[in-house]
Structures are given as C-alpha cells and as structure tokens.
C-alpha cells in the first residue's frame, strides 16, 4: 500500500516537470483534428446504424455496442467537411463523455501525439465556428492540428445529444 | 479495538430497519385484548435485536432507549403490563423515532436526543401508569408463565413506587462493563466539549457507551457513564482517581452494556465509595426482577450470566463474538443473502447479452444447408432452452413480493383512520404477488396515495355510514394479482363513491369542456387531471389536488394504466394495471419503410387488413371502421418522416408516399391505451418477441414516440414504440397540432 502511494506521488512529480497531454488525431476532409485521448474509449469500424426519427442529419442513429445503445454522430456532416461515405475504412471513435458513451464518425484516425501546453496556441476567432469548442491550435511536424474540446462540444445544446431542462 | 466495526455498520442499519419493520407489522397485527405469546415475544425480540446491534456498534443513544423500550415490552410479554391501544400507539411512535434516529446515525449526523428522551419518558409514564394484568390470564399456559404472574404483583409495586429504577435492571447484553458515576469540579468542565474530551481519555480504558452529566450544585458536576471494558474494577478506580476525587467515584461492575442506569438512582447524592454500597445503590434488585432477568435468558439463547458480576473480570471477547453470532443467525434464518442491486443488474445485462448472442447464433445457423445443421440445431435448441431458463431465473432475482408495499398499509390505515375519526377494516389480498423491484419501488407512493385518498374521501364517518344503513366500519380492500402478462392492483372502498356533479363542476371550473352528457367512464378519469380536487376542505391527509395526477403519471411511467369505477353511495374501485417487469417486454416486431420497430404486445388489440372502402377520411384524417367504431389511423412514416419525402408537407394525413404502398395491402395494427384506440399503418408484421428493454436516454436523449430500444437477433438496434404517444397523436384531430402538443 505504502509503496503504491509513493509510486503514485512520484508520477505526480513527473507530471509537474513536464505536463504532456496526449491527443488522438483524426482527419475530417483535409483538416486534422485532435481530442483528449482520455475521452476515447475505443476505435471501431462503422456498423449499420438504426436511424432515429426526426433528428438532424449528423446524428446517424444508434448502434449496439456490447449491449448498450450508443448514438453515432458523423463529424463530417456536422462540420461539413469531406464526403460522408461509409465503407470498410470508415472509423468510429467511441468516446466517454461524462457518463455517456457516444460514437463519432471520422474519415480516419491518424495517431496519438503528446503536446506540451506551450505547444498549443489559442485559436483565432473563426466566422463559422464557435471557438469556445476549441482548446486551441497546435503544430506537429508541420501539420496544423485543431484541438477540439470534445466534452464541451458533445454536451452543447447545439448537438442536442442530451435532454435540456426545457425540452421533453 | 483492532476490529473495524464501521464496515459492518451498514449491515446493522439495514438489519435494524428490518427489525423495526417487523416490529411495526407485529404491533399492528397484535390483538390488544388477547395477545398471544408468540407475537409478544416476537415484538420483544425485534427491539432486543436492535439493541444488540446498537450495543455492538456503540450507538449509545440508541442503546439506552431500546433498553427501556425492551424492558417495557418484556413486562408486556410477561403479562405484567396490559397491552392497551395507547401503549401500542406509543410503541409505534417509538419505532418511528428509532427509525428516524437510525437514519440520522447512518448519515453520521448528530441525532435528536431530546426527541428520543421525550419518547422514553412517555413510554415509561404510560407503562407505569398502565393497569397491571390480572394473574389469571387464559393464554398463560406454561408453568413458568404462571409463576411469573404471581411475581408480577410484587414487581409492579416496585415499579410504581420506585419509578424508573426497576427498569434499569433488565439485562440483555453480556459484555462486561461498569456503571461509573463521578463528581467533577464544575470549573474544570464548563461545557460539554470538555466532558467529551475527558471521555475520550477514558476511552483508552475501554468503550464508553453512554454518558450523561448534570450539575449537582454550583461547584460540582456529576458525570455518569457506562464503560465497556475488560479490566479490573480496582484498576479502573485507580485510573479514574486521576480525574476526580477518590471519594466521589462510584464503580459498579456489571454485565450490562446498556446505559441509562436509572437516572433516579444516580442523581441521588453518592455516600460511600465502597463497591458494596454502590452495588446496592445501582442495582436494587428485588426478587421478582431477578426472576425477570433470568427468565429472559432462555429466550435470548445467550446463556451467559445475567446477574451483575462483581469484579467484572470476564473476558470481553466471548460475549462479543456471541453477539455477532446472533446477528449472523438472524441472517441465516431468513435464508437469503444481501446482494447489491447493481450486481444483480449487471447479471441481468449479461444474461441479456447471452440471449442476444444465442439468437444471433440461431439466426446464423438458419442459413446453413440442411445437411450441416442437424447436429447444430439440436445443440442450439438446447442452448436456447438453457439461456431462456437462465434469463428467467436471473430476472426472478429482482422480483419481490408486493407485500413490501402492502405491509405499510395497515399502519397507514390505522393512523389515518384514527386521525380522521373513521372506522376502517382493511383487507389485503395477494400480497405474495411478485413484481420487479423497480416496479415495486415506483408503485409504493401511488398505492399509498390511493389508500389515503380512499380513507379520506371515500369512506364516510361512522355516523354518516350508520345514517345510510351501512356498517359503522368501512371496508378498504387492497388486492394484487396476475392478469395476462401483467399485474393488477386494486384499491376498493365501500364509501360514498365519486361525486359526479362535483367532478363535472370542478372540471368546468378548471376550464375543461365537460358536459353532463359525458358517460361515467369519461368523467371519472378527470380526477387524474393535475390540480383536480373535489374535497370540500383541504386536510393534511389529502385534498390539495396533487396526488391523483401523480398516481396517473407514475403508473403510466411504468407502462401501466389506471381505471376508475365508482357508484354513488356504494364505493369506488381504482385499478392499476402494471407490467410484470421493466426489464423485459413482450413485443411485436413490425417493419415500416425498411426499419424494424417493436410494438408492446400489451397495447395491441388486433391487426387487420381492411378493404379500401373501410377506410374513410374525416377532415383529412384517415379513419378505419371497425365494427361500430371509427378508429383514427396514424402513420409512422408521417410521424417519423421515414420516407425520403420532404419534411414540410408530410405532417398531414395521407400523401403520395402512403399511396405508394397501395391501400389494397393496407396493414393496420390497432393499439389500445385505456380504451382509446388508434390504428397504426405498418408495412409488415415480422413476429412476436420477448425483448430486453434498453434505455436510449442512457447515452442519448429522450426521443418522441419511442419508449426504449432493444437489440434484435442480428445484433442490430430496434426501437420500441411508445404506444401511448401514437394513440395520443392519432386522437388529436389536427396532426400539426398533435406534433406541437406531443412532439
């Protein structure tokens, strides 16, 4: 028990020295996005979904993920990037947002990168996109990464994934 | 103490609540005029068990109280004290207070000691002023009971003259302990915190289970406590002499862990330090009481010596372990184990998965060539049978008898009838009917409310009943039973019945368009409208108009429905129909526009393929004639915008899309919700399934028209349609309006 605690505090110490955050990067059209890897539960292929009536286009429907019903969102449609084609290469990133499990469809998953806080620069104001959902921009080997605050984005009323107090 | 008791504390609280629960039902069941020994013993045991647990976990406030409570119950079961309605009432309140107290303790908050103390006093007052049982009680058959009756006269005199003292001698716990009284200079301990500090020091010697302090005069404070400790009396004295003058310390070795050593005895000025005199002082045993305490031992099966043991040098371990043995024994007695609901739910989920996997396997095998699958199909059918059985057994774990809810009704009825000055005879049938735990939990409040309502509004006062030629006592009958795939609950009273005129008047007052022409069946459900109360005066029981609508909502949320039948002057019956479980649903799978949906079978009254001319339109709303009735047709395709038709013009009635199917193969499923019917247009009926309900809301939000989802044999998700929504939409004349209202 004690040795475990010590180890634990050592880890903390390490983090203090260099706080590296790991991100999963994925492609939507020509753009490359990154999300906090700790929110990612798993990555899987795209299965046939069951459509939900009267929902926005980007909500593809739900799938059965080992017995739980998981909604699937196509980020390409939501962000209007790339072509929403579904084939054996289409990837679903299964996210854990709060206590919810949500799947997002992306064009492809690139890799996992570690970023130091000073490598992230604040996002400039975009006309079409609300910057409150962005953690910032980062440059990794010449690639521009858009860091998405996936938790805030998925919980937003815009996505209508959760019941608002007002609607029923 | 090396053993950490706190982790057992939860078990104690659960158990204590159960004991109180059984105490309550026993108190209600007991025949006040001719109580039988069995019940009285059981009542005593319930309180005693709580005390035992409280002592083991050191809940001092509770030990003192239960001890006094138990003493009184002991006198009752020994027929030294006559049971009276007042006493039973008091015992019930005492059980309430204990329940509250336990709840507070469980949350580690400071309990309301004053309430406990007040109740204790009330109990003692009642017990001491109550008439004594005459000795010739017919139910006393055993010789020991006979001899006890003889002794009772003597003990009762002691109790009346000596006040509380006699009660302090009831000993039901075998930990070696000391009653300690000591006087302290008041200046050193100006407030409670200082005393607590002192007691914390004393804790080093043993476990201090209760304490009280009182200023004797302006300079001195008397502190009394019970210390559970396995040490020598002299050793204790030596330790305590550091804290207080030697001549003010009294130590009484005893086997009692219970505190509350009669305040009467302790408040008297201490005179001597000799153990002898202190012994006499604290324990003025008279013979009958000695008999009382030894009489207890066979019942308690503790076997240990109950008389105070001078010196107190008994190993503390053995009685303590004996106590936990008793706790264990009571668990074994119930032949059940306590399992976290989450574990059961996980098991249910896993079995659900297994069933799905099995179905997928069966489906996969069905496409194989006939020659390949002879062996396979045998194995698969075996697997299928076993998984179904497994699923049933696992689901049965969650099933509880409805007596969990019903058993609170006698108490409720009794209290309410008393308060309202009514006489009510409560009949309960079918309390063994089993229901899913989640259903039971959610139906408890509505059911209680219905009973309360029936008592308050239904059953008339005895005088009025006599005037109307009815028996004085009203009859309230609560029933449960299976019907079809569900459960039927009913609350029936033989009271005044619903007042039609008043309901109509009230409905109009609320702005509902109700006329006298409405049939009773249309009028009665109005009582479920929010804010609807026809009670002439608002009582603290009911009549605020909140409640019946909550009943309706709760029942509907459970997928059930409520029916009312009433006749003026004869009574009212409210019937609740509920699904057996929330985890599994009998459904019919249908196909609309290539999508599979499940309709709850319970709401399907029939399916039909009407001819062209059976379908008419009324104000663009399609209706189908079914015998004498025109039933509105609703289309999922329109509601859910299933086809590729543009969403804007698709709300109203039929259009090109529906025509495309062709009316000749019109396939309609008639849904029935509380007698309201609507026909749902479907493309295909696939078959009947038992489906495992899955929540959509867990990871998504609520979706209009869907009550849940399930996983089909092929592993795909299918939605379960909300029949009530579909019928509701169909019955709103304008579907746009319906969409606005329901959607």
Short mmCIF file of C-alpha atoms in Angstrom, two decimals, chain B residues 405-589:
data_model
loop_
_atom_site.label_atom_id
_atom_site.label_comp_id
_atom_site.label_asym_id
_atom_site.label_seq_id
_atom_site.Cartn_x
_atom_site.Cartn_y
_atom_site.Cartn_z
CA UNK B 405 -45.58 -2.21 -0.25
CA UNK B 406 -48.71 -3.69 1.24
CA UNK B 407 -47.25 -4.18 4.65
CA UNK B 408 -47.06 -0.48 5.23
CA UNK B 409 -50.75 -0.10 4.58
CA UNK B 410 -52.09 -1.44 7.88
CA UNK B 411 -50.11 1.15 9.76
CA UNK B 412 -51.13 3.89 7.40
CA UNK B 413 -54.80 2.90 7.59
CA UNK B 414 -54.72 2.67 11.32
CA UNK B 415 -53.11 6.05 11.85
CA UNK B 416 -55.24 7.78 9.28
CA UNK B 417 -58.49 6.28 10.44
CA UNK B 418 -57.65 7.42 13.95
CA UNK B 419 -56.87 10.88 12.79
CA UNK B 420 -59.95 11.18 10.66
CA UNK B 421 -62.21 9.64 13.27
CA UNK B 422 -63.25 6.86 10.95
CA UNK B 423 -63.54 3.17 11.44
CA UNK B 424 -61.94 1.14 8.75
CA UNK B 425 -61.41 -2.51 8.20
CA UNK B 426 -58.50 -3.18 5.88
CA UNK B 427 -58.47 -6.27 3.70
CA UNK B 428 -55.34 -7.27 1.88
CA UNK B 429 -55.25 -9.96 -0.78
CA UNK B 430 -52.49 -11.32 -2.92
CA UNK B 431 -49.57 -9.88 -1.05
CA UNK B 432 -47.36 -12.68 -2.35
CA UNK B 433 -47.70 -11.46 -5.90
CA UNK B 434 -44.23 -10.85 -7.19
CA UNK B 435 -43.16 -7.76 -9.05
CA UNK B 436 -39.90 -6.38 -10.28
CA UNK B 437 -38.05 -4.43 -7.63
CA UNK B 438 -38.05 -1.27 -9.70
CA UNK B 439 -41.79 -1.52 -10.24
CA UNK B 440 -42.36 -2.10 -6.55
CA UNK B 441 -40.35 0.96 -5.67
CA UNK B 442 -42.25 3.15 -8.05
CA UNK B 443 -45.69 1.87 -7.22
CA UNK B 444 -45.36 2.31 -3.47
CA UNK B 445 -46.18 6.00 -3.47
CA UNK B 446 -49.12 5.87 -5.85
CA UNK B 447 -50.62 2.98 -3.95
CA UNK B 448 -50.19 4.71 -0.63
CA UNK B 449 -51.81 7.74 -2.08
CA UNK B 450 -54.80 5.79 -3.32
CA UNK B 451 -55.30 4.23 0.08
CA UNK B 452 -55.00 7.60 1.74
CA UNK B 453 -57.49 9.05 -0.68
CA UNK B 454 -59.95 6.22 -0.19
CA UNK B 455 -59.79 6.74 3.56
CA UNK B 456 -60.10 10.47 3.41
CA UNK B 457 -62.62 10.96 0.66
CA UNK B 458 -64.10 7.54 0.09
CA UNK B 459 -65.07 6.12 3.42
CA UNK B 460 -67.56 8.17 5.39
CA UNK B 461 -67.59 8.86 9.08
CA UNK B 462 -69.19 6.14 11.23
CA UNK B 463 -72.21 8.36 11.92
CA UNK B 464 -72.85 9.03 8.29
CA UNK B 465 -72.43 5.37 7.46
CA UNK B 466 -74.99 4.45 10.12
CA UNK B 467 -77.37 7.01 8.68
CA UNK B 468 -77.01 5.44 5.27
CA UNK B 469 -77.63 1.98 6.63
CA UNK B 470 -74.08 0.79 6.23
CA UNK B 471 -71.98 -0.90 8.88
CA UNK B 472 -70.08 1.56 11.07
CA UNK B 473 -66.70 0.40 9.90
CA UNK B 474 -65.85 0.99 6.27
CA UNK B 475 -64.10 -1.69 4.31
CA UNK B 476 -60.99 -0.94 2.36
CA UNK B 477 -59.77 -3.75 0.21
CA UNK B 478 -56.39 -3.79 -1.47
CA UNK B 479 -55.68 -6.56 -3.90
CA UNK B 480 -52.87 -7.72 -6.11
CA UNK B 481 -52.88 -10.47 -8.66
CA UNK B 482 -51.66 -11.61 -12.01
CA UNK B 483 -53.64 -10.90 -15.10
CA UNK B 484 -52.36 -11.71 -18.51
CA UNK B 485 -48.72 -10.76 -18.65
CA UNK B 486 -49.13 -8.12 -16.03
CA UNK B 487 -50.13 -7.31 -12.52
CA UNK B 488 -53.45 -5.98 -11.43
CA UNK B 489 -53.61 -3.89 -8.29
CA UNK B 490 -56.84 -2.55 -6.94
CA UNK B 491 -57.87 -0.32 -4.10
CA UNK B 492 -61.57 -0.60 -3.35
CA UNK B 493 -63.64 1.11 -0.69
CA UNK B 494 -67.30 0.83 0.18
CA UNK B 495 -67.59 4.53 0.80
CA UNK B 496 -69.59 7.30 -0.75
CA UNK B 497 -68.28 6.90 -4.27
CA UNK B 498 -67.19 9.68 -6.55
CA UNK B 499 -69.47 12.66 -6.75
CA UNK B 500 -70.27 13.09 -10.40
CA UNK B 501 -71.80 16.55 -10.15
CA UNK B 502 -68.91 17.90 -8.19
CA UNK B 503 -66.38 16.47 -10.63
CA UNK B 504 -68.20 18.00 -13.58
CA UNK B 505 -68.43 21.34 -11.80
CA UNK B 506 -64.79 21.26 -10.86
CA UNK B 507 -63.75 20.27 -14.37
CA UNK B 508 -65.62 23.23 -15.82
CA UNK B 509 -64.05 25.44 -13.22
CA UNK B 510 -60.67 24.30 -14.46
CA UNK B 511 -61.67 25.20 -17.97
CA UNK B 512 -62.28 21.69 -19.25
CA UNK B 513 -65.21 21.39 -21.59
CA UNK B 514 -67.26 18.84 -19.75
CA UNK B 515 -70.98 18.39 -20.02
CA UNK B 516 -73.41 16.28 -18.07
CA UNK B 517 -73.83 14.13 -21.14
CA UNK B 518 -70.46 12.55 -20.63
CA UNK B 519 -70.59 8.99 -19.50
CA UNK B 520 -69.23 7.98 -16.13
CA UNK B 521 -66.30 6.31 -17.79
CA UNK B 522 -65.37 9.62 -19.31
CA UNK B 523 -65.99 11.60 -16.15
CA UNK B 524 -64.06 9.51 -13.65
CA UNK B 525 -60.63 9.82 -15.29
CA UNK B 526 -60.94 13.56 -14.80
CA UNK B 527 -59.85 13.09 -11.22
CA UNK B 528 -56.38 12.41 -12.56
CA UNK B 529 -56.15 15.90 -14.03
CA UNK B 530 -53.46 17.95 -12.34
CA UNK B 531 -54.87 20.35 -9.77
CA UNK B 532 -58.10 18.43 -9.51
CA UNK B 533 -59.55 18.02 -6.07
CA UNK B 534 -63.17 17.94 -5.15
CA UNK B 535 -62.55 17.75 -1.45
CA UNK B 536 -64.58 20.45 0.21
CA UNK B 537 -61.81 21.20 2.62
CA UNK B 538 -58.13 20.65 2.31
CA UNK B 539 -56.97 18.36 5.06
CA UNK B 540 -53.44 17.38 5.91
CA UNK B 541 -54.29 13.98 4.52
CA UNK B 542 -55.33 14.81 1.03
CA UNK B 543 -57.32 17.27 -0.97
CA UNK B 544 -54.69 19.57 -2.32
CA UNK B 545 -55.19 18.17 -5.76
CA UNK B 546 -51.71 16.90 -6.05
CA UNK B 547 -51.61 13.19 -5.89
CA UNK B 548 -54.09 11.66 -8.22
CA UNK B 549 -52.31 13.16 -11.19
CA UNK B 550 -49.05 11.90 -9.73
CA UNK B 551 -50.62 8.46 -9.40
CA UNK B 552 -51.57 8.59 -13.02
CA UNK B 553 -48.16 9.79 -14.11
CA UNK B 554 -46.25 7.25 -12.08
CA UNK B 555 -48.36 4.38 -13.31
CA UNK B 556 -48.01 5.49 -16.89
CA UNK B 557 -44.31 5.96 -16.50
CA UNK B 558 -44.23 2.31 -15.53
CA UNK B 559 -46.07 1.40 -18.69
CA UNK B 560 -49.29 0.67 -16.86
CA UNK B 561 -52.65 2.32 -16.66
CA UNK B 562 -55.29 3.30 -14.14
CA UNK B 563 -59.02 2.62 -14.22
CA UNK B 564 -61.71 4.06 -12.04
CA UNK B 565 -65.09 2.58 -11.35
CA UNK B 566 -67.44 4.17 -8.90
CA UNK B 567 -71.06 4.14 -7.89
CA UNK B 568 -72.62 6.80 -5.73
CA UNK B 569 -73.17 5.53 -2.23
CA UNK B 570 -71.57 2.19 -2.90
CA UNK B 571 -67.91 2.89 -3.26
CA UNK B 572 -65.02 3.29 -5.62
CA UNK B 573 -62.58 0.86 -7.16
CA UNK B 574 -59.34 2.09 -8.61
CA UNK B 575 -57.49 -0.48 -10.63
CA UNK B 576 -53.87 -0.24 -11.65
CA UNK B 577 -52.53 -2.46 -14.38
CA UNK B 578 -48.78 -2.85 -14.40
CA UNK B 579 -46.22 -4.75 -16.43
CA UNK B 580 -44.55 -7.56 -14.53
CA UNK B 581 -41.12 -6.22 -15.09
CA UNK B 582 -39.48 -3.26 -16.67
CA UNK B 583 -36.59 -5.29 -17.98
CA UNK B 584 -38.43 -7.45 -20.49
CA UNK B 585 -41.27 -6.68 -22.78
CA UNK B 586 -43.48 -8.80 -24.95
CA UNK B 587 -43.39 -7.15 -28.29
CA UNK B 588 -44.48 -7.48 -31.88
CA UNK B 589 -41.86 -6.54 -34.39
#
